[in-house]
Short mmCIF file of C-alpha atoms and ligand atoms in Angstrom, two decimals:
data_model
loop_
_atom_site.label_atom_id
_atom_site.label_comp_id
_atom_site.label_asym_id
_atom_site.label_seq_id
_atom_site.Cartn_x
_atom_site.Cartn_y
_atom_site.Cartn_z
CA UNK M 1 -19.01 -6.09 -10.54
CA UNK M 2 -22.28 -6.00 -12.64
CA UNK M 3 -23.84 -9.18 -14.46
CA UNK M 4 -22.78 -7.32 -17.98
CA UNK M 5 -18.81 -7.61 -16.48
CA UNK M 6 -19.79 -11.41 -15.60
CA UNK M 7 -21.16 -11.99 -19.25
CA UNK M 8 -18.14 -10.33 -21.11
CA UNK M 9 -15.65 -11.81 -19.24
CA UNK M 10 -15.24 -15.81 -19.54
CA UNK M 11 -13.48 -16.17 -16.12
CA UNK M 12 -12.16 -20.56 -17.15
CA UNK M 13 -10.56 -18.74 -20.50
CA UNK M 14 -9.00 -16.74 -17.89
CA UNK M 15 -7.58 -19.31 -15.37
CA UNK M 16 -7.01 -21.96 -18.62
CA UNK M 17 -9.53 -24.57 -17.36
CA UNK M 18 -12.58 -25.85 -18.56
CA UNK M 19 -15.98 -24.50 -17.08
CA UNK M 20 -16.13 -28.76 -15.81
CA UNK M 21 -12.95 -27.70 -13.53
CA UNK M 22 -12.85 -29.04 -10.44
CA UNK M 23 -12.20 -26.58 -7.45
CA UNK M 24 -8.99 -27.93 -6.85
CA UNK M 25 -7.88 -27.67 -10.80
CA UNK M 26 -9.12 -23.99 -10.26
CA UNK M 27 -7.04 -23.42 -7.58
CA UNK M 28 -4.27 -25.02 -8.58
CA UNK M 29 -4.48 -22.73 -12.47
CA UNK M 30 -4.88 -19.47 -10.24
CA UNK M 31 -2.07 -20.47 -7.97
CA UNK M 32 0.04 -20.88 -11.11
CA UNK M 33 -0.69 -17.59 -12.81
CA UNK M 34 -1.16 -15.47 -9.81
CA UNK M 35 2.96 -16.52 -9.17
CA UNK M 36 3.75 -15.56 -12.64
CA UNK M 37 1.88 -12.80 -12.58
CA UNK M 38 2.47 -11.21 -9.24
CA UNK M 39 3.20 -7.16 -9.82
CA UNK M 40 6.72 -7.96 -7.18
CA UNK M 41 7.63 -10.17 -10.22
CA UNK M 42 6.47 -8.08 -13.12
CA UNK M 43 7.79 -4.77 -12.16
CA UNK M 44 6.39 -1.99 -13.88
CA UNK M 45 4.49 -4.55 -16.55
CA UNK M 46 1.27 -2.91 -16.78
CA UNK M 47 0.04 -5.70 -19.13
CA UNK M 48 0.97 -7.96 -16.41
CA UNK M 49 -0.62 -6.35 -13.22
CA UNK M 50 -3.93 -6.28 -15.55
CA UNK M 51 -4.12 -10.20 -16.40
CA UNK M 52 -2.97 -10.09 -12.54
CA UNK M 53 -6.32 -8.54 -11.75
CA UNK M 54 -8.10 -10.17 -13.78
CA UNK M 55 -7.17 -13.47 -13.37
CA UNK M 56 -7.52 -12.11 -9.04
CA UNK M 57 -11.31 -11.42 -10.26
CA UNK M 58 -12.13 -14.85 -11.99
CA UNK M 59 -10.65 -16.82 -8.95
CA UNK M 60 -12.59 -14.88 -6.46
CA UNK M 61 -15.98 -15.82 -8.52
CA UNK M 62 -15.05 -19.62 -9.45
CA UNK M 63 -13.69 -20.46 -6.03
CA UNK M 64 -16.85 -19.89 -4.33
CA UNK M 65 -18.98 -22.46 -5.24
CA UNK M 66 -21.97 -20.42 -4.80
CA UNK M 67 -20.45 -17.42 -6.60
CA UNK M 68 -19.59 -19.78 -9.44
CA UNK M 69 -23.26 -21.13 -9.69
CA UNK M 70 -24.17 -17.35 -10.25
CA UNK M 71 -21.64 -16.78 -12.86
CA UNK M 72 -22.24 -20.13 -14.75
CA UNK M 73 -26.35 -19.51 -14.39
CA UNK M 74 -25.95 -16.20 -15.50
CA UNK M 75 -23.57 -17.04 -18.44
CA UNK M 76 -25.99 -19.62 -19.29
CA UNK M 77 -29.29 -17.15 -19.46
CA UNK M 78 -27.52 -15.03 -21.68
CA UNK M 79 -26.40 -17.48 -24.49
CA UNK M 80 -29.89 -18.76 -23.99
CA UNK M 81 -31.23 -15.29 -25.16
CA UNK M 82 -32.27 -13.94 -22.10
CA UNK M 83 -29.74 -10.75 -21.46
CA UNK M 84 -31.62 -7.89 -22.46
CA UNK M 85 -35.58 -8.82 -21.31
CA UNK M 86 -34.46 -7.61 -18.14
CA UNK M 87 -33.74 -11.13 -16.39
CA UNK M 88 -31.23 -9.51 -14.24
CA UNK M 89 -32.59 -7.77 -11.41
CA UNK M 90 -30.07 -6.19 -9.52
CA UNK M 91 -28.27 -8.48 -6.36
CA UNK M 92 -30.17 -11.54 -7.72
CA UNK M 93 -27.55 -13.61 -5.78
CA UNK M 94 -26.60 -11.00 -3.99
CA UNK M 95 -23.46 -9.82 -2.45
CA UNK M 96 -20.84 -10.25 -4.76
CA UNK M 97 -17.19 -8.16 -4.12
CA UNK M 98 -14.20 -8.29 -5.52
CA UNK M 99 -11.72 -9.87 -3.48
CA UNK M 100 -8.40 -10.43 -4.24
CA UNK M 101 -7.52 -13.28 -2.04
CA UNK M 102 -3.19 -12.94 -1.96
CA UNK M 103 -3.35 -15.22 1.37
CA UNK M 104 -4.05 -17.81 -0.73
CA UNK M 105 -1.38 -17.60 -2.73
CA UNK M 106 1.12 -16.70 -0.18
CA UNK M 107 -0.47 -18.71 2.42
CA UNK M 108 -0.40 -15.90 4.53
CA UNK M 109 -2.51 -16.59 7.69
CA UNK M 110 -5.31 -13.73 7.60
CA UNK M 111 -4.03 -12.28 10.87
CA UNK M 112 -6.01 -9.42 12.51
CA UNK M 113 -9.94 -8.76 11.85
CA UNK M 114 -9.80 -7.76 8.82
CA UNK M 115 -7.77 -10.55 7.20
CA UNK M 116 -4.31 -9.73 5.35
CA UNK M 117 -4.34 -7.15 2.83
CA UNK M 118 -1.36 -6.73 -0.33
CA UNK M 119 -0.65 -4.32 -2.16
CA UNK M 120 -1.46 -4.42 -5.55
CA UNK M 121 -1.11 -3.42 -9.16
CA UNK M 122 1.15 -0.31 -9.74
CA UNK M 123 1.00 0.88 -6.80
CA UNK M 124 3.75 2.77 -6.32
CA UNK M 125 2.01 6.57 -6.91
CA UNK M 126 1.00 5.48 -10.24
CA UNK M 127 -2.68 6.35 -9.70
CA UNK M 128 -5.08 7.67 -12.50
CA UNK M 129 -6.31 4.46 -13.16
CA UNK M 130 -9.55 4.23 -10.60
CA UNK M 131 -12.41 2.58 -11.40
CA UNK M 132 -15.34 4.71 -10.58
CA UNK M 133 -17.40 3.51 -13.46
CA UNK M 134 -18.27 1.03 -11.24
CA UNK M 135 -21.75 1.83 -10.02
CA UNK M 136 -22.19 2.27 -5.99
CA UNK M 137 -18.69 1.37 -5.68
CA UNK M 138 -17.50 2.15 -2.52
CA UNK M 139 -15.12 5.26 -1.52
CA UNK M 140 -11.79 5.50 -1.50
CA UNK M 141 -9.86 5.94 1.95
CA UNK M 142 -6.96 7.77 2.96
CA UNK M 143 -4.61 7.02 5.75
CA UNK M 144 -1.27 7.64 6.74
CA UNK M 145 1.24 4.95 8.64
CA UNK M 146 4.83 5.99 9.96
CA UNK M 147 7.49 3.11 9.40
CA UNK M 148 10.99 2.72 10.64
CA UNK M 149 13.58 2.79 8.51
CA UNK M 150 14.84 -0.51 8.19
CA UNK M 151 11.15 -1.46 8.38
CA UNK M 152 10.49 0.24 5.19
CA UNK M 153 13.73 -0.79 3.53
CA UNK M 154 13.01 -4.58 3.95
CA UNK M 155 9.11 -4.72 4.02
CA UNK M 156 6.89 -5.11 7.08
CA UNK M 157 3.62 -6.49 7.75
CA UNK M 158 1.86 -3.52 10.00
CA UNK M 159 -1.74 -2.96 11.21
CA UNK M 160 -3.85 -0.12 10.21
CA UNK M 161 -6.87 1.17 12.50
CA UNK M 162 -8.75 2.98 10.28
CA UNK M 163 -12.09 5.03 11.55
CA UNK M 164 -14.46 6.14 9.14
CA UNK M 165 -18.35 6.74 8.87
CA UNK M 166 -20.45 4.03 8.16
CA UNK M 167 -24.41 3.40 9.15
CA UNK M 168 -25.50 2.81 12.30
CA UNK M 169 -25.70 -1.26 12.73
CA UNK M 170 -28.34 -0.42 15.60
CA UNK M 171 -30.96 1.74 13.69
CA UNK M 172 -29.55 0.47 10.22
CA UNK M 173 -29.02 4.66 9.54
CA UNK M 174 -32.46 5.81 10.19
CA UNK M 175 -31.36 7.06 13.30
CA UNK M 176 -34.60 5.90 14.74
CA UNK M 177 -34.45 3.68 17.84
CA UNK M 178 -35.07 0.37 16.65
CA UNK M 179 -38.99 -0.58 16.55
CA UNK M 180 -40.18 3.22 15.58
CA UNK M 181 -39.62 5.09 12.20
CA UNK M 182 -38.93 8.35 11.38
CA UNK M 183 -42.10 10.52 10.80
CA UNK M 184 -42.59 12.75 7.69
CA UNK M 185 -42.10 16.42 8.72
CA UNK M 186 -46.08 17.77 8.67
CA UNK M 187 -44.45 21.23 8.35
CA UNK M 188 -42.89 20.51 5.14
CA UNK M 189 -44.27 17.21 3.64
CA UNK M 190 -40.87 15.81 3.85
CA UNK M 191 -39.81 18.36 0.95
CA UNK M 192 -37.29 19.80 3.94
CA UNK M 193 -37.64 23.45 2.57
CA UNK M 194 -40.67 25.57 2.73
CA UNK M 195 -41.77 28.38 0.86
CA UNK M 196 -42.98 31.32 2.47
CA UNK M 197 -44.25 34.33 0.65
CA UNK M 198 -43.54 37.91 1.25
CA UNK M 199 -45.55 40.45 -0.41
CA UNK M 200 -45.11 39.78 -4.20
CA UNK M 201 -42.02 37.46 -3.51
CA UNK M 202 -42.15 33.37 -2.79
CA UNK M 203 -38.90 32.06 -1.78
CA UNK M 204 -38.17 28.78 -0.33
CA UNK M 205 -35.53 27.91 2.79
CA UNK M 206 -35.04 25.17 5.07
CA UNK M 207 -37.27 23.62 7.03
CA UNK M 208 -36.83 24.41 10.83
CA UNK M 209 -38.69 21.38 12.54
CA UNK M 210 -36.74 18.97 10.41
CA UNK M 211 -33.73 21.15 10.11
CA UNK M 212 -33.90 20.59 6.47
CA UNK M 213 -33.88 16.97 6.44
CA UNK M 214 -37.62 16.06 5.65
CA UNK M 215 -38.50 13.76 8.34
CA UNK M 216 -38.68 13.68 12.45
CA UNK M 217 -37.50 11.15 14.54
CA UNK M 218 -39.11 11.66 17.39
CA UNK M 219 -37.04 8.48 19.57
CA UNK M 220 -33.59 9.00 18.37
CA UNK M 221 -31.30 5.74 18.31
CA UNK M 222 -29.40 6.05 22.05
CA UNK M 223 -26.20 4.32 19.48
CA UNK M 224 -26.40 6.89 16.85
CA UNK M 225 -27.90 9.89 18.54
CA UNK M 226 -30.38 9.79 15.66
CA UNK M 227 -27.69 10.92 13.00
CA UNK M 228 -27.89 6.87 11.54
CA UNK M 229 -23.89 7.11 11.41
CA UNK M 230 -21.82 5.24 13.33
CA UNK M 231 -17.81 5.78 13.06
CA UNK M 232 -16.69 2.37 13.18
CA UNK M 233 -13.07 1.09 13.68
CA UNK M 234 -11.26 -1.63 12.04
CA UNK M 235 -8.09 -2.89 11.70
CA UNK M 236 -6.73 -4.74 8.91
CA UNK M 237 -3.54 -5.78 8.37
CA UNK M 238 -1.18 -4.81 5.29
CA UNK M 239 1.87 -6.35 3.61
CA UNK M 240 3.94 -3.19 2.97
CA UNK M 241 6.17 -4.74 0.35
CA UNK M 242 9.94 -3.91 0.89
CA UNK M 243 11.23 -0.40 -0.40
CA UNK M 244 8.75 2.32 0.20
CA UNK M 245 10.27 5.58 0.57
CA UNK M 246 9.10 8.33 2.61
CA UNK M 247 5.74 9.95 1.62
CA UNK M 248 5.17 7.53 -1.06
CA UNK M 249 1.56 6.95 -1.39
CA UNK M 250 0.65 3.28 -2.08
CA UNK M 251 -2.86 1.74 -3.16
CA UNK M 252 -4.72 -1.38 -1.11
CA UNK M 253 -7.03 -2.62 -3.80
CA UNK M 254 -10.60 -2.90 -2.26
CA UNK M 255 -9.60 -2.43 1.03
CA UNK M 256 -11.31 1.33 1.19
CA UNK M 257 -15.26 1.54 2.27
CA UNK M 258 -17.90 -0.96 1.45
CA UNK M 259 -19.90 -0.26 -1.94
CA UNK M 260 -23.13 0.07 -1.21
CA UNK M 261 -25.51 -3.60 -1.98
CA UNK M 262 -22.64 -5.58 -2.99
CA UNK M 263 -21.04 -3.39 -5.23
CA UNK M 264 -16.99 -3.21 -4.93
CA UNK M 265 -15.16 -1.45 -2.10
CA UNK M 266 -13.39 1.03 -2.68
CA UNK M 267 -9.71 1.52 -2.51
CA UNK M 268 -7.47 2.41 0.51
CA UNK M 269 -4.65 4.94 -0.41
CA UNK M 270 -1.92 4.39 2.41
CA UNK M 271 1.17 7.38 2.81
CA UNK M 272 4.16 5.89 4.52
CA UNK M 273 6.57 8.07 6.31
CA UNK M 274 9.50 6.81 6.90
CA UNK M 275 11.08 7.64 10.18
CA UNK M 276 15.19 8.17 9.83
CA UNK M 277 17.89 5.99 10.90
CA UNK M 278 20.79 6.61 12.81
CA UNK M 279 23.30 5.56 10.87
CA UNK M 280 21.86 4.30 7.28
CA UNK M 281 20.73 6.77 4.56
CA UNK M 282 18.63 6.31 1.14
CA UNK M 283 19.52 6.99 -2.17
CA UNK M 284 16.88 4.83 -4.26
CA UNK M 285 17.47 1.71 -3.87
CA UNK M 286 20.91 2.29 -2.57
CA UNK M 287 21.90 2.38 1.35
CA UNK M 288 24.31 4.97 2.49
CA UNK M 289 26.34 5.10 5.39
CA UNK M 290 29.20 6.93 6.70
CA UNK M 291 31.78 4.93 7.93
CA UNK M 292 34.33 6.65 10.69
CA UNK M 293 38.05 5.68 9.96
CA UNK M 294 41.49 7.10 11.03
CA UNK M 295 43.99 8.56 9.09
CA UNK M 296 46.27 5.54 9.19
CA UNK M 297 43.40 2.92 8.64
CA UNK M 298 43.21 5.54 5.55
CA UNK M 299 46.94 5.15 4.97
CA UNK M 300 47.57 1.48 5.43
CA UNK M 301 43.96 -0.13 4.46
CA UNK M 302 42.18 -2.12 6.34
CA UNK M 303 39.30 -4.04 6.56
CA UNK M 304 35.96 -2.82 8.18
CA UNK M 305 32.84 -4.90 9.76
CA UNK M 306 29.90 -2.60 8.40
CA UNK M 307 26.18 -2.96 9.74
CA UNK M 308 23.79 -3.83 6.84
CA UNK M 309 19.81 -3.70 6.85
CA UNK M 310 20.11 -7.68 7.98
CA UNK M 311 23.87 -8.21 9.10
CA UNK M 312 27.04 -7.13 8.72
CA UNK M 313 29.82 -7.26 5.70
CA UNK M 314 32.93 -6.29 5.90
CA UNK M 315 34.19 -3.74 3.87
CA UNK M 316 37.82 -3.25 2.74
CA UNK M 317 39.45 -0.05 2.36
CA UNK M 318 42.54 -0.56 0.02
CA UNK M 319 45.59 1.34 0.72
CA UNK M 320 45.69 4.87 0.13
CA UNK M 321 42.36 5.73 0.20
CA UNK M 322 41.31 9.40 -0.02
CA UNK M 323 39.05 10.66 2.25
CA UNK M 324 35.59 10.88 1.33
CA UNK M 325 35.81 8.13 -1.18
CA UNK M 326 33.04 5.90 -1.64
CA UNK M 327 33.26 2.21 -1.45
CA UNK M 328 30.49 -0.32 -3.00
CA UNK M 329 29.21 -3.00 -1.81
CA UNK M 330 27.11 -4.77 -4.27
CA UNK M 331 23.61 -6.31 -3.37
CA UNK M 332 23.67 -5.14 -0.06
CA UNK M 333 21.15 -2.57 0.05
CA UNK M 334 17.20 -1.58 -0.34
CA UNK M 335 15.62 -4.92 -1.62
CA UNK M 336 14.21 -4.19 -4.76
CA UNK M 337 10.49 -4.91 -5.69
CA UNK M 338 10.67 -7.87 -8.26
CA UNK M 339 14.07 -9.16 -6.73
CA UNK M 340 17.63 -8.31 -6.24
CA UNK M 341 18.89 -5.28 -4.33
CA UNK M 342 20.44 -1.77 -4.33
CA UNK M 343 23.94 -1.48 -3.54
CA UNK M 344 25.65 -0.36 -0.19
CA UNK M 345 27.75 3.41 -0.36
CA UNK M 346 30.32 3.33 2.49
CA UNK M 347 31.70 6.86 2.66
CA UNK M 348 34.83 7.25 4.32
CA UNK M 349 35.24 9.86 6.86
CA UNK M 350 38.19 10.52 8.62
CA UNK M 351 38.15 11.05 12.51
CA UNK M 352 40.72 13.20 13.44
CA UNK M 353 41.35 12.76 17.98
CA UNK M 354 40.46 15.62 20.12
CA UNK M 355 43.05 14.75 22.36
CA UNK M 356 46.53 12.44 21.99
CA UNK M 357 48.66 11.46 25.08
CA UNK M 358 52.25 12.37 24.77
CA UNK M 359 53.66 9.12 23.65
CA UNK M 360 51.48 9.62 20.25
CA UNK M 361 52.18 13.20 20.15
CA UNK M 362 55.82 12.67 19.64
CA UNK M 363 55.08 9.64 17.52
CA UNK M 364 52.82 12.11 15.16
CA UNK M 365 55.69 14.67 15.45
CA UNK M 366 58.36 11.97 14.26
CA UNK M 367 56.22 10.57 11.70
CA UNK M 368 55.55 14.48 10.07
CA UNK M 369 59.71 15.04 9.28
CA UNK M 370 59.64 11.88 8.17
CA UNK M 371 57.14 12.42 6.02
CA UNK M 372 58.24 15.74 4.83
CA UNK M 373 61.44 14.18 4.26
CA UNK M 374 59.47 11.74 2.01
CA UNK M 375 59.08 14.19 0.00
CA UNK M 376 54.95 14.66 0.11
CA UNK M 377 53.12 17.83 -0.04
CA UNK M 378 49.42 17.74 0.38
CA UNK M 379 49.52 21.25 -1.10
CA UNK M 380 51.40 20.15 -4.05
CA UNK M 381 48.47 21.05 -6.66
CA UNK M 382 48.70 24.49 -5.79
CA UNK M 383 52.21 25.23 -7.20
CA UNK M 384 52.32 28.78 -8.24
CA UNK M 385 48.94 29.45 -6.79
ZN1 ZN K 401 -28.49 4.45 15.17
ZN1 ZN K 402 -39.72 19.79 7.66
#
């Protein structure tokens, strides 16, 4: 976040206190909105998930004392006249990020090295809205995480190692060993081309002692091999909110690469697969699940303990119910993000025995005249057919 950002913005308008707030009022304000503002209670509110930023961005400044000194001495310069005569070198405190700090407000301890990341904003595949007007802002990462089912359903907290380039924290990305520099190539001046002429043509093409590159390090950092990039590996530790289906692709504000002198980090873009369950399904936010009966449980009704993502319910099948019918259970499936839950679809499925012992054999065989003599015919529907 530039200076300009820190001017426009008036971060106490923001949180509703006065710029005398005490840290604890400030807290207390963010605390407040960040609730009521929360994108799991403001579903699909764009407006919302903004101010939700926003008001993210102001507490991350004013609860830092030191950050806050910065914002209130810059604020100050520039109703004093001073924005403009180029006051504001760049990183004159230095080191400012945007953070958004949800352990705070969930009290969420910051488990793992990297402390707890949330998901944020709309980030359910809504995408288009990056912020790369940022300058230096740091790139965006990809990964991928596999779930289980019921882990996905009803939300899971889940560590992510994540490996990606960054500089060397030995040579500091010269790829010099620490204590030398790299020289300037005497072939090509550090231009990393030369130009060589043939007969009435001059063309130009990489430098071979530098291999293009313009300098020469001639003792190579033993950590880096003299590239001055390091892969590092970190873990941090994500709140995957309940309900993400498989290969949805969900956004980690600022949890991607570093920006480069302060500047904001980038995004991480996580896609969850979803591995599948043995005996629930998905439709939405619905659960499915085929539930084995017999033909007289069919017949007579009866009542059914079901599994559910955190139980069981039982689940009564009225007399006379056709196969394949679907029973509902309200409020007893996915959990849905703002509150409330999809519903539970209990298909019936007849199981019909391989094999009967002769006492139910003769029972079936009784209990078919009697039922012709009833009068039914399942092929009744197809008089004349
Ligand atoms: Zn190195
Ligand atoms: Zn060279």
């Amino acid at each position: 976040m530039s200076q300009r950002e820190w001017i426009e913005k008036d971060f106490y308008k923001e949180l509703g206190v006065s710029s005398g707030a005490s840290q604890d009022e400030i807290k207390k304000a963010y605390r407040k909105l960040a609730r009521d503002l929360h994108p799991d209670a403001n579903p699909g509110d764009t407006r919302a998930e903004e101010r939700f930023k926003t008001v993210s961005e102001a507490h991350a400044v004013l609860s830092d004392p030191a950050k806050r000194k910065e914002y209130d001495d810059t604020r100050k310069l520039f109703a004093g006249g001073g924005y403009g005569r180029g006051g504001f070198g760049p990183g004159a405190g230095g080191g400012f990020s945007q953070e958004f700090n949800i352990g705070d407000i969930f009290g969420g301890a910051g488990a793992g090295d990297g402390g707890l990341g949330d998901l944020l904003g709309g980030l359910f595949n809504r995408g288009g809205t990056r912020t790369s007007s940022r300058p230096r802002r740091g790139s965006d990462v990809e990964t991928e995480t596999t779930l289980g089912f019921r882990e996905a359903a009803q939300g899971v907290t889940v560590p992510l190692r994540m490996t990606s380039p960054s500089p060397c924290t030995t040579c500091h990305g010269s790829g010099a060993k620490p204590g030398t520099s790299p020289r300037v190539c005497p072939i090509c001046n550090g231009a990393g081309v030369v130009s060589r002429n043939q007969g009435a043509f001059g063309f130009s093409e990489p430098c071979d002692e530098c291999r293009g590159s313009g300098s020469i390090i001639d003792d190579p950092c033993v950590d880096c091999h003299g590239s001055g990039i390091q892969n590092r590996t970190r873990t941090i530790t994500v709140r995957i909110p309940p309900g993400v289906g498989d290969g949805q692709r969900i956004r980690l504000a600022g949890q991607g690469e570093a920006g480069l002198r302060g500047a904001p980090s980038g995004d991480l873009y996580v896609t969850v697969h979803v591995s599948q369950d043995k005996v629930f399904g998905r439709n939405g936010d619905d659960l499915t699940l085929v539930l084995p009966v017999s033909y007289s449980e069919l017949v007579l009704g009866t009542t059914v303990s079901v599994p559910t993502l955190d139980g069981r319910v039982g689940v009564k099948v009225p007399p006379g119910t056709a196969d394949g019918r679907i029973l509902r259970v309200r409020g007893r499936g996915v959990p849905k993000r703002g509150g409330g839950a999809g519903d539970l679809l209990v298909t019936v499925k007849v199981a019909v025995p391989q094999k009967l012992d002769g006492e139910a054999v003769e029972a079936l065989k009784r209990y078919q005249e009697a039922e012709r003599a009833s009068g039914f015919d399942p092929r009744a529907g197809w008089a004349g057919a």
